[in-house]
Coordinates of C-alpha atoms and ligand atoms in Angstrom, one line a residue:
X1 CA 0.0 0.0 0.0
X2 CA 2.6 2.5 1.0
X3 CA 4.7 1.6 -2.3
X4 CA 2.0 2.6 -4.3
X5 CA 1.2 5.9 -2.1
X6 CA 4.8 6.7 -2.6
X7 CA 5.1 5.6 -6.6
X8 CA 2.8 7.9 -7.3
X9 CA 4.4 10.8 -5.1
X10 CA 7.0 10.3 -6.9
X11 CA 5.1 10.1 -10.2
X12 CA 3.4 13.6 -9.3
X13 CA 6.6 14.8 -8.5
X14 CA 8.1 14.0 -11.9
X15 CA 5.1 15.1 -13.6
X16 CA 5.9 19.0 -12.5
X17 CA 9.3 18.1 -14.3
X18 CA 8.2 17.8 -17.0
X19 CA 8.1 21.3 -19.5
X20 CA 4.7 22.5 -20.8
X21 CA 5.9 23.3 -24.1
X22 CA 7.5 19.7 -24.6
X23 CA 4.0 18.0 -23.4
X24 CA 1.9 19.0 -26.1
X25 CA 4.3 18.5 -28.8
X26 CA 4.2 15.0 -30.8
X27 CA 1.2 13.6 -28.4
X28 CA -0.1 11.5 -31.7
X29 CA 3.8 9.8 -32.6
X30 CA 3.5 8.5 -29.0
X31 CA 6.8 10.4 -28.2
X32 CA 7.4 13.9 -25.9
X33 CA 11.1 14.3 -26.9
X34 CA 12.2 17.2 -29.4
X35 CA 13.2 16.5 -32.8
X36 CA 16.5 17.3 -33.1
X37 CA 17.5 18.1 -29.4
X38 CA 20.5 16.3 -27.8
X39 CA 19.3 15.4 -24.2
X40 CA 22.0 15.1 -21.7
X41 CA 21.4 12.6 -19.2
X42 CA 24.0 11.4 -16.2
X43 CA 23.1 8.4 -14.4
X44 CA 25.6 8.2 -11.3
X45 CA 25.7 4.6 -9.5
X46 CA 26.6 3.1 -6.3
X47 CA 25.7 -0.7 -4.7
X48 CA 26.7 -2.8 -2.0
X49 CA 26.8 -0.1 0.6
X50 CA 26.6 -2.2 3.6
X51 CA 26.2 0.7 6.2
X52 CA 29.4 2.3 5.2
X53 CA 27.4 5.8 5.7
X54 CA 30.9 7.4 7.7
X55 CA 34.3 7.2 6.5
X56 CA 36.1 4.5 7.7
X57 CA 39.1 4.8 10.6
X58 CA 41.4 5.7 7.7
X59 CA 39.7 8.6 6.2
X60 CA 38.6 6.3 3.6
X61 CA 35.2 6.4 1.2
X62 CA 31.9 8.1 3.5
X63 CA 28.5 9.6 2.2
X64 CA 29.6 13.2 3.3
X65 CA 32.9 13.0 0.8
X66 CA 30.5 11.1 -1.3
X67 CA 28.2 13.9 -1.2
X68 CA 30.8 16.7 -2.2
X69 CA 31.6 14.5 -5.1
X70 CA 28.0 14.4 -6.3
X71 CA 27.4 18.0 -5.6
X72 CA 30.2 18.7 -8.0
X73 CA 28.6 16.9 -10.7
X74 CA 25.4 18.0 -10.3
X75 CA 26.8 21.8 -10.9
X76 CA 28.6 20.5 -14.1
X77 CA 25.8 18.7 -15.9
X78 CA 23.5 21.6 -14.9
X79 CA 25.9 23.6 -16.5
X80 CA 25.7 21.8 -20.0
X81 CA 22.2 22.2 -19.9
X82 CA 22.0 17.9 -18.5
X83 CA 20.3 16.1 -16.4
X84 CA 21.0 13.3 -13.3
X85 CA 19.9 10.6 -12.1
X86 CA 21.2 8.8 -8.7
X87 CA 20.6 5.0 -8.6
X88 CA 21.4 2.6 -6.0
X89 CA 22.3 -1.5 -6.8
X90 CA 20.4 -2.3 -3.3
X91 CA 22.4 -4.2 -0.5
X92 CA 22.3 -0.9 1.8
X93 CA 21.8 -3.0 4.9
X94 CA 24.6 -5.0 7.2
X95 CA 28.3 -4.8 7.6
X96 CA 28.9 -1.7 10.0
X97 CA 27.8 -2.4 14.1
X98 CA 27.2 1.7 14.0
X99 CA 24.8 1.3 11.0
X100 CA 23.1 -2.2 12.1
X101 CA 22.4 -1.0 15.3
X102 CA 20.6 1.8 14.2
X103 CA 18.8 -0.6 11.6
X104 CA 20.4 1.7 8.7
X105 CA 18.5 5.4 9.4
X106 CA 21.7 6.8 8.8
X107 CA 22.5 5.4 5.5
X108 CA 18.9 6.0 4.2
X109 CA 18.9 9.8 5.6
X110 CA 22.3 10.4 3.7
X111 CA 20.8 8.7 0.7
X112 CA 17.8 11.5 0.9
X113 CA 20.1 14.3 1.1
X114 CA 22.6 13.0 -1.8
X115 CA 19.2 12.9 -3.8
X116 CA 19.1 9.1 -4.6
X117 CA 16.2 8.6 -7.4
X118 CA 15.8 5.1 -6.7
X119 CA 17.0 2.0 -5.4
X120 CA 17.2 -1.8 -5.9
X121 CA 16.1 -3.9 -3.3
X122 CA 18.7 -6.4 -2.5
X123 CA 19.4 -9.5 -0.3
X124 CA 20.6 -8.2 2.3
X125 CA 17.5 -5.6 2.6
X126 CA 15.9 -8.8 4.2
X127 CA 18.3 -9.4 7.1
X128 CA 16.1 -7.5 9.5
X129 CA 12.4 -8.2 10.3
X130 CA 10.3 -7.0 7.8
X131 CA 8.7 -4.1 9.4
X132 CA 12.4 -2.9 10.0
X133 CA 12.2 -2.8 5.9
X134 CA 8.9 -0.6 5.7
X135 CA 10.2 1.5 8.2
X136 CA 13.5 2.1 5.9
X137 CA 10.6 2.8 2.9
X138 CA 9.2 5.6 5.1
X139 CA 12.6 7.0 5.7
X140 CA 13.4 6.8 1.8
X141 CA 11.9 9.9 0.1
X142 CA 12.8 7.4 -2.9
X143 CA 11.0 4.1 -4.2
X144 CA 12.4 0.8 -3.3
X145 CA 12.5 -1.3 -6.8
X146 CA 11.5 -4.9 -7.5
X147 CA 9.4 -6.0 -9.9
X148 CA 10.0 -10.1 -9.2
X149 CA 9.5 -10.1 -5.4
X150 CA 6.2 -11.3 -5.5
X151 CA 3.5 -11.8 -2.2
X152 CA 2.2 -15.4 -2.4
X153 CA -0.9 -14.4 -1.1
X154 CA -1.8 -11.2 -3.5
X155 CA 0.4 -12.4 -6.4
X156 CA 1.3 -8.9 -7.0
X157 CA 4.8 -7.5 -6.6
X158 CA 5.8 -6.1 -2.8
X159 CA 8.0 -3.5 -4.2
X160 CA 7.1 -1.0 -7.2
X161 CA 8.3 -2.9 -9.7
X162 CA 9.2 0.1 -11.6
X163 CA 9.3 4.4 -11.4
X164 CA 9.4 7.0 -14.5
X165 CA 10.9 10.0 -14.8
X166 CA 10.6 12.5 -17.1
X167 CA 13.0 15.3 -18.6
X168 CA 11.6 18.1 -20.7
X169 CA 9.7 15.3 -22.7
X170 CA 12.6 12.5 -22.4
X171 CA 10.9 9.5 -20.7
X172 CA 13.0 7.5 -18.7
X173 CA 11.9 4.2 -16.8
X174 CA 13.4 2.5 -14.0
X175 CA 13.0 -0.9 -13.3
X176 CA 14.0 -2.9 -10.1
X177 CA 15.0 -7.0 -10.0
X178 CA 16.6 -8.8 -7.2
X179 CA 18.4 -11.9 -7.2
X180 CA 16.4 -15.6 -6.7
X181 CA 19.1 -16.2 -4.3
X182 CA 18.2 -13.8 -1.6
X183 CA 15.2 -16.7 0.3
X184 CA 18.8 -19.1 1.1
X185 CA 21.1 -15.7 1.4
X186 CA 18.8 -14.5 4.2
X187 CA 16.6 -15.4 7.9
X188 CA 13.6 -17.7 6.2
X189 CA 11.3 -15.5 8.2
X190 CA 12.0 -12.0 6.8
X191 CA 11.1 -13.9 3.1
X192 CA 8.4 -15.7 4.5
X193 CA 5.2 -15.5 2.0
X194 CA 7.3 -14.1 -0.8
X195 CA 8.1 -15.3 -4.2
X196 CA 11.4 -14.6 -6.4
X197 CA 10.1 -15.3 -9.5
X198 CA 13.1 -15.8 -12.7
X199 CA 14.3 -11.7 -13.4
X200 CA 14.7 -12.7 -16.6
X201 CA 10.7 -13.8 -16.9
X202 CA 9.7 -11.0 -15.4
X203 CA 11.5 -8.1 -17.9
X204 CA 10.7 -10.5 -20.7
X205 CA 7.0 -9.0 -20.0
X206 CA 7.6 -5.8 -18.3
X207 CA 10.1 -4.0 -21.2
X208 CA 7.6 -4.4 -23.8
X209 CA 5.0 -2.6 -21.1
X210 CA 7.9 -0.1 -20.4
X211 CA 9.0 0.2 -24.3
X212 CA 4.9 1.9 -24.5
X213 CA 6.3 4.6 -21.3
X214 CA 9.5 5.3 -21.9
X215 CA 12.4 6.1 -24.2
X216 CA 15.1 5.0 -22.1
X217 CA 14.9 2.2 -20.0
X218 CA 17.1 1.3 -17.3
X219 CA 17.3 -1.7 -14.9
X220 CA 18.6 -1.4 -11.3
X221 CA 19.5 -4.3 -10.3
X222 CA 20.6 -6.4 -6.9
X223 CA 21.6 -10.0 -9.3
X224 CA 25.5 -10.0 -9.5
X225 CA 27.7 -9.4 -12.5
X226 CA 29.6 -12.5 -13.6
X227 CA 31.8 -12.4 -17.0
X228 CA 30.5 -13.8 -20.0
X229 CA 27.1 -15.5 -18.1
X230 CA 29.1 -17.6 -16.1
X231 CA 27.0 -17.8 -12.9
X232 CA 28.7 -20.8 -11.4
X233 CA 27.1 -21.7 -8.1
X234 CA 24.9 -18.2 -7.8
X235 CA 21.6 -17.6 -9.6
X236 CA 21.6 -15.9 -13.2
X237 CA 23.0 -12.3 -13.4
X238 CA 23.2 -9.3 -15.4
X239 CA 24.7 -11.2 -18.1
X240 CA 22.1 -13.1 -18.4
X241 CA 19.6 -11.0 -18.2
X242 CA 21.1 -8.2 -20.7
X243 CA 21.6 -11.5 -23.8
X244 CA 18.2 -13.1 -22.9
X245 CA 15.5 -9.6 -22.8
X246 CA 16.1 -7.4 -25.5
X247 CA 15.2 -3.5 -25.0
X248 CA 17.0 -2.9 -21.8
X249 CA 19.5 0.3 -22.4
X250 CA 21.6 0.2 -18.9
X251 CA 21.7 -2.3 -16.3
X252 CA 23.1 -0.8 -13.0
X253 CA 24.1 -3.5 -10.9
X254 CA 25.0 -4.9 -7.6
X255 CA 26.0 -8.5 -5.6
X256 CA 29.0 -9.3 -6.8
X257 CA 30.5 -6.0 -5.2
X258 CA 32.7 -5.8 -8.5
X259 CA 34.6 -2.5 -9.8
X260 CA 33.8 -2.4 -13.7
X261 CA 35.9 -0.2 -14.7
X262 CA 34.2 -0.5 -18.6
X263 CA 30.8 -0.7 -18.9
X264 CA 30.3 -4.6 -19.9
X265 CA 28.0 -4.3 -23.2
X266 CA 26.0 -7.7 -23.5
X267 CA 23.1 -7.1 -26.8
X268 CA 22.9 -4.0 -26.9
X269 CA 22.9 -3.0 -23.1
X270 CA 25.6 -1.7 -21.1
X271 CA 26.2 -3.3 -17.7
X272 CA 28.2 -1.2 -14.8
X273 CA 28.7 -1.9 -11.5
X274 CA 30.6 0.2 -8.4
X275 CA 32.5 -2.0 -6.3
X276 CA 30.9 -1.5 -2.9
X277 CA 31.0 0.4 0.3
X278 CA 30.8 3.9 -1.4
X279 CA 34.6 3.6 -2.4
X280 CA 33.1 4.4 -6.1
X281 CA 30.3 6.6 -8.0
X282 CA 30.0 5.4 -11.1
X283 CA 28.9 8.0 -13.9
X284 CA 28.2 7.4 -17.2
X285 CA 27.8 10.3 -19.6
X286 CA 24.3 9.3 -21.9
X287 CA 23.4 11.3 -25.0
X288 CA 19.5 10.8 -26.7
X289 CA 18.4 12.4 -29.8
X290 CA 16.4 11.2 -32.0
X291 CA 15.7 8.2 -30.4
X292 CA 19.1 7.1 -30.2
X293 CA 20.9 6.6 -27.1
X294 CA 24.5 7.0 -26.8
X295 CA 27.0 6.3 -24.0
X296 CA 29.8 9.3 -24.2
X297 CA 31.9 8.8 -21.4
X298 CA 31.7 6.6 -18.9
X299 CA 34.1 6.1 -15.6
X300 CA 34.0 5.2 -11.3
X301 CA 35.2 7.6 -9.8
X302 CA 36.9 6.9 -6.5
X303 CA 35.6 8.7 -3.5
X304 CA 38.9 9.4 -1.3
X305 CA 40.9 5.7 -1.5
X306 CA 44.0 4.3 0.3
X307 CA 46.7 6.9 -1.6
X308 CA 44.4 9.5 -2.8
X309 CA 46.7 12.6 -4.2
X310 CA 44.0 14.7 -3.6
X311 CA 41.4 14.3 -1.3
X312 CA 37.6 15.2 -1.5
X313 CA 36.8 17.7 1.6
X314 CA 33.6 15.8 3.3
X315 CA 30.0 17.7 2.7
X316 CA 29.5 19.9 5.9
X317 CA 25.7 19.8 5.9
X318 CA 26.2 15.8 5.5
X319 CA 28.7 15.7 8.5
X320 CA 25.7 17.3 10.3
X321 CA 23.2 14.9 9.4
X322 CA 25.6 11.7 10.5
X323 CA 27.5 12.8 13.3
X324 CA 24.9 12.1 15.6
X325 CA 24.1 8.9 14.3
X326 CA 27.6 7.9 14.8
X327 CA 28.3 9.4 18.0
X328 CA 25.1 6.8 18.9
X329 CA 26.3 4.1 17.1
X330 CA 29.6 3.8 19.1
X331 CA 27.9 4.1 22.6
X332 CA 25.8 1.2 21.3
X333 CA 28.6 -0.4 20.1
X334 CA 29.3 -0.7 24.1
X335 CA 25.6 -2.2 24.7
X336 CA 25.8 -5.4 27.2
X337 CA 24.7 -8.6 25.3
X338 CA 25.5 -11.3 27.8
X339 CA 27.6 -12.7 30.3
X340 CA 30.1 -15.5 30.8
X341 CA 30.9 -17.6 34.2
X342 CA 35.0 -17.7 33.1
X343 CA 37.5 -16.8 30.7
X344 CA 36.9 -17.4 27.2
X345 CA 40.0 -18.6 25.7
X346 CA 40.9 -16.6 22.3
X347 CA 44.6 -15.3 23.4
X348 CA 47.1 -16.1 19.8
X349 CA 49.5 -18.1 22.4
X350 CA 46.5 -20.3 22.5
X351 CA 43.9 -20.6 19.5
X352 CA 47.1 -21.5 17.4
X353 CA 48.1 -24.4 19.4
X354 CA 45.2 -26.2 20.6
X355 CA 41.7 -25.9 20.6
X356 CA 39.8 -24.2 23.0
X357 CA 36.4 -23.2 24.1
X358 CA 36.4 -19.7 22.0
X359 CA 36.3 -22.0 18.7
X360 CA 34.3 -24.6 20.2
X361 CA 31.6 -21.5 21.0
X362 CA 32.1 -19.8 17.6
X363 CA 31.7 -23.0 16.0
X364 CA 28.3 -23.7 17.6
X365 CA 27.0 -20.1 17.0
X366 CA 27.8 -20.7 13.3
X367 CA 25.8 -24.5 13.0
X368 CA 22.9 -22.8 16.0
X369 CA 22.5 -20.0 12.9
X370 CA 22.6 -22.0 10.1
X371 CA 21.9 -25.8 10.8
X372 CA 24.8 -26.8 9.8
X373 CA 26.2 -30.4 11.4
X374 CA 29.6 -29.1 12.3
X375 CA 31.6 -26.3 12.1
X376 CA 35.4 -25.3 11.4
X377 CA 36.8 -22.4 12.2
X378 CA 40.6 -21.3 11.7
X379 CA 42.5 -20.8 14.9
X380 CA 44.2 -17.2 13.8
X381 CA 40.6 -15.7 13.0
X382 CA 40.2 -15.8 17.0
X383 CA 41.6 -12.6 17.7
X384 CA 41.0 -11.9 21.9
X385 CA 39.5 -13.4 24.5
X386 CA 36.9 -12.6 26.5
X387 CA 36.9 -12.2 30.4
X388 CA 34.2 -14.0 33.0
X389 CA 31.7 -11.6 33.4
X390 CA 29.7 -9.8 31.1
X391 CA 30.3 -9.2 27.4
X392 CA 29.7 -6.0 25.8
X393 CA 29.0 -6.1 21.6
X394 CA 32.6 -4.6 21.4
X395 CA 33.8 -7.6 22.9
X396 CA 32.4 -9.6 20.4
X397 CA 33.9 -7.8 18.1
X398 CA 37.5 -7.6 19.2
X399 CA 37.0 -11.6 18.8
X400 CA 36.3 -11.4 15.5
X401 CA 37.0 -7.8 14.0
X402 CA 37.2 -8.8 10.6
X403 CA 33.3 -8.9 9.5
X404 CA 33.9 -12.1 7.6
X405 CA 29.8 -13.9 6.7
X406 CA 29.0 -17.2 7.6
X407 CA 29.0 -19.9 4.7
X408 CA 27.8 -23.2 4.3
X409 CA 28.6 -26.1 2.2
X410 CA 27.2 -29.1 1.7
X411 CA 29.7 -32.3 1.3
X412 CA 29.4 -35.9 1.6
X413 CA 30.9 -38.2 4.0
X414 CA 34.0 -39.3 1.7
X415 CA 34.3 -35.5 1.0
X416 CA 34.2 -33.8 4.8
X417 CA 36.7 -37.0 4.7
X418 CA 39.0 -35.5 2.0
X419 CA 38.4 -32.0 3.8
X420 CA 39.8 -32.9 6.9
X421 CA 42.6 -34.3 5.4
X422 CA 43.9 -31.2 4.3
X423 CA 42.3 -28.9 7.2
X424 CA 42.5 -31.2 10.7
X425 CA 46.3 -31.5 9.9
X426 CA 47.1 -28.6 9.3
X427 CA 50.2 -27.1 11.5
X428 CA 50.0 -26.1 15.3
X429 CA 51.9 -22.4 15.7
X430 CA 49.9 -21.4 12.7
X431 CA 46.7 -19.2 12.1
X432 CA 45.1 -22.5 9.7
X433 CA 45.2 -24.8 13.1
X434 CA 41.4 -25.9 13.0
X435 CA 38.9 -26.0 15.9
X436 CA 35.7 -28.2 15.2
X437 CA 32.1 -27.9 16.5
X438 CA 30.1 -31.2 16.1
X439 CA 32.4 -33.1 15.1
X440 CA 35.1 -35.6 16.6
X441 CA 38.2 -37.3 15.2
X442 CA 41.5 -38.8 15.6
X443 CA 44.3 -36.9 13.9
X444 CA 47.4 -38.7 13.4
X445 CA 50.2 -36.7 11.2
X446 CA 48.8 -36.6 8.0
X447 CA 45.7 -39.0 8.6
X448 CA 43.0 -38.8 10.1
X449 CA 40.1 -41.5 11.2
X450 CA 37.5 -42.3 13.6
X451 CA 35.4 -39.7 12.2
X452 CA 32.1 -38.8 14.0
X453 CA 29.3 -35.5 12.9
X454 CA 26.7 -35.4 15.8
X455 CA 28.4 -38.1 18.1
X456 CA 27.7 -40.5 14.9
X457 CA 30.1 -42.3 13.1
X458 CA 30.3 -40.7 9.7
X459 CA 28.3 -42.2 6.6
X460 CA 30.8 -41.5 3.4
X461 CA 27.5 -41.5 1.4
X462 CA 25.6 -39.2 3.4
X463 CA 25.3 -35.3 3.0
X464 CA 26.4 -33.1 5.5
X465 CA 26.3 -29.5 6.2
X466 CA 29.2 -27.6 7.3
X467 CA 29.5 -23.9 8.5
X468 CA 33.1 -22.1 8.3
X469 CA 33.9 -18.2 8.1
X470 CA 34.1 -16.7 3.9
X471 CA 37.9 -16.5 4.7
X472 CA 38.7 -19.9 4.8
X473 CA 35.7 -21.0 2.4
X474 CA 38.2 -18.9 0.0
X475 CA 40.7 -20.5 0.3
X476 CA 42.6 -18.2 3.2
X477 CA 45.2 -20.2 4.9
X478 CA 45.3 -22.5 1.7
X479 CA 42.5 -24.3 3.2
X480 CA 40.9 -25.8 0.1
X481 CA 38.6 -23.0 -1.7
X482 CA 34.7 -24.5 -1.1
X483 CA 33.4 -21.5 -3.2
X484 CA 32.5 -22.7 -6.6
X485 CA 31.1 -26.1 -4.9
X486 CA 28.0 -26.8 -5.9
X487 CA 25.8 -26.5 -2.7
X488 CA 28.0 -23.3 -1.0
X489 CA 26.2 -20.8 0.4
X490 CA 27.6 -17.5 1.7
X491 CA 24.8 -16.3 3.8
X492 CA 26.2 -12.7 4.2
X493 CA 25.3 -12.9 8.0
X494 CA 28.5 -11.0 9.3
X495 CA 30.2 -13.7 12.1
X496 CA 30.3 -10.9 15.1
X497 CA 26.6 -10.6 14.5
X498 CA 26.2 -14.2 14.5
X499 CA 28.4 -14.8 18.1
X500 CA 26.1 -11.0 19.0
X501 CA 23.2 -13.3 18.8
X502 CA 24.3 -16.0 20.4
X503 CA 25.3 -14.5 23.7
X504 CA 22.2 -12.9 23.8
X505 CA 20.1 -16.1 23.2
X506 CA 22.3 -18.1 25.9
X507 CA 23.6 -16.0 28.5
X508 CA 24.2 -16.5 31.2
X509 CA 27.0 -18.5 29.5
X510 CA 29.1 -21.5 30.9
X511 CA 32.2 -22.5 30.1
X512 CA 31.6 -26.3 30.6
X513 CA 29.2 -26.5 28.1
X514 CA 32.0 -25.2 24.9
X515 CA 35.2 -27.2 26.4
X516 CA 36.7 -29.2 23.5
X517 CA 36.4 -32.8 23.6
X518 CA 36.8 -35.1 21.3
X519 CA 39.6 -34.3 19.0
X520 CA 42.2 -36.3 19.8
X521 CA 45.8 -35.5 18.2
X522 CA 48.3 -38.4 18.6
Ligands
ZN601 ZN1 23.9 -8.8 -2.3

């Protein structure tokens, strides 16, 4: 309901846009543009923003540098007589304590004042409850765009699927798609009643519809881009999307978090994509006369990186809007989410040599969060311990500081076999030494036997789940890289926010209950 109110706010807003003298001309050729004229139109592009809304400890990236950036451009294009659009690749939501705990106001607020147009609705939107999600809507003064998230019950889309926009009689229509991935990226509850119906069916209808509206048309997009169509593991991208629907002029992307430093141009479409966090804008220079659509220039431009020569002064009015929200976000950084009866043991001189009840805890939080049947976690991503007492969230996340997600992958017996080979052997002193929850060996040098998941002997033709941090899933600490199995799943849930939740569901905790047993090294 609130979509629609706010679709056509924004359609009534566009509407005013639009020049009187423009409307009346060519009504009957089912065009508004001018014959002739050379429209200017910007689109400027950011995805995967993860709550990145303030510069990070180095200086790096922020919305209020961000802002200054935009601002610039905006002057220029106004200046050659153009026009911009600001559009979002979705995936606002998780990765920053100070935004999470705020459930993303900040980022949405600074995405009012740099004037975002519209968004896509990604995964990652669906990491909170859903009325956490409407909430963001009202904070948006901009539409939230899906047209294949679908409500089981209504069969109508829960998102506008699309919003126009209109410059002195150009037409411009943006669409939203998300990827089919998000119901196994994401809690089953936040999905719960809602379809992902195939992107790819879903423009096959609409771009025709759009075709009728519009002279440019433009998909923002939460799907991934992955070279040449090769998905792998993940469902179908940009790619796939751009060869398989005709009429699609830009698709601005998000998901895969990759820079695309040239516009990928799959039949006829261009496909960009800026990294993530903020660290880029893309913009991409159009030209439209006559029906034809032309891509001048097109670049991502960094917003204040590692060895910037020159950097870009933050937005002042921006700095004003955030640093409250920031100045929160660290005192709730300091919230108490549980207790312990003694030490958690997560010091280097330890984690690397044996295993101890910090992996054994991590590891359970990971399989609790999941379902997984056992969990490995690498020894040298336990970065502190954590006294008896209570446990603040920056505890937490002096454990595990690196914001690394939780994955799954599903292996069977003779392969967790082949696994442990390589990753229950591998060297004490060293960050790769393994801790295991639910699951019990012998280790021998290089062999390893008496195998048990659950307290059962293992079944080599059996499938089993297990959960490990994307680090070593990658291949960190040359564990072997599980990543383009079939049957991996990085579930994007950040691993401090998975041990958060676990102290908070079983405090008071006790020590007892995660000593390590069961491993037996001879
Ligand atoms: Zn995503």
């Amino acid at each position: 309901m609130q979509m629609m109110h706010r679709g056509l706010k924004l359609f009534a807003a566009t509407a005013i846009a639009l020049s009187v003298s423009a409307c009346s001309m060519l009504q009957d050729s089912g065009v508004s543009y001018e014959q002739d004229k050379t429209y200017k139109l910007t689109v400027l592009h950011t995805n995967d923003h993860h709550g990145r809304f303030w510069q990070d400890r180095k200086g790096r990236w922020g919305m209020a540098a961000r802002m200054t950036l935009v601002n610039q451009i905006r002057e220029e294009v106004a200046a050659e007589g153009g026009n911009v659009l600001l559009l979002s690749g979705g995936d606002i939501n998780t990765g920053v304590p100070e935004s999470d705990l705020q459930d993303a106001e900040p980022d949405f607020l600074g995405m009012n004042m740099l004037g975002y147009d519209a968004m896509a609705v990604g995964n990652h939107e669906f990491d909170n409850p859903r009325a956490i999600l409407e909430q963001q809507e009202e904070w948006a003064n901009f539409p939230f765009l899906s047209a294949n998230i679908i409500d089981e019950k209504t069969g109508e889309p829960v998102f506008n699927p699309y919003t126009t926009f209109e410059f002195d009689g150009l037409r411009v229509a943006v669409m939203g798609l998300t990827t089919t991935d998000t119901p196994k990226q994401t809690s089953p509850e936040s999905v719960e009643g809602l379809e992902f119906k195939s992107p790819v069916d879903v423009a096959s209808k609409l771009v025709p519809e759009l075709e009728e509206k519009a002279d440019i048309i433009i998909a923002s997009t939460h799907m991934g881009h992955y070279t040449d169509g090769n998905f792998g593991v993940n469902a179908p991208g940009d790619v796939t999307l751009a060869r398989k629907v005709d009429g699609i002029d830009l698709i601005v992307g998000g998901h895969s978090q990759d820079p695309l430093f040239e516009p990928d141009q799959q039949n006829g479409t261009y496909i960009v994509q800026a990294h993530e966090w903020g660290k880029y804008v893309g913009r991409a220079d159009f030209e439209f006369k006559n029906g034809e659509l032309k891509l001048v220039d097109y670049k991502l431009i960094p917003v204040n990186p590692k060895n910037a020569e020159v950097k870009i002064a933050q937005d002042e009015k921006m700095l004003a809007l955030l640093k409250p929200f920031q100045d929160k976000g660290s005192k709730l950084v300091e919230v108490n989410v549980g207790s312990i009866d003694e030490r958690l043991m997560g010091e280097r001189k330890e984690v690397r040599y044996f295993p101890t009840n910090a992996g054994i805890l991590l590891g359970k939080a990971f399989m609790e969060k999941t379902g997984a049947d056992f969990a490995t976690m690498n020894g040298g991503g336990i970065r502190a311990s954590i006294d008896a007492g209570d446990i603040s969230y920056k505890d937490v996340l002096t454990v595990l500081p690196f914001g690394n997600t939780v994955t799954t992958v599903e292996m069977n017996g003779q392969e967790v076999m082949d696994y442990l080979a390589v990753v229950a052997t591998k060297p004490v002193k060293s960050g790769a030494f393994a801790h295991f929850a639910g699951a019990e060996m012998v280790i021998d040098g290089d062999k390893v036997s008496d195998v048990k998941i659950g307290g059962e002997a293992i079944d080599l033709g059996k499938t089993y789940k297990m959960a490990i941090l994307s680090f070593s899933a990658g291949g960190g600490d040359n564990y072997p890289n599980l990543k383009t199995k079939p049957g991996f799943v990085d579930t994007g849930f950040v691993d401090a926010d998975v041990l958060r939740e676990y102290v908070e569901n079983h405090s008071p905790l006790k020590v007892a209950e995660f000593e390590p047993k069961g491993v037996i090294r001879k």
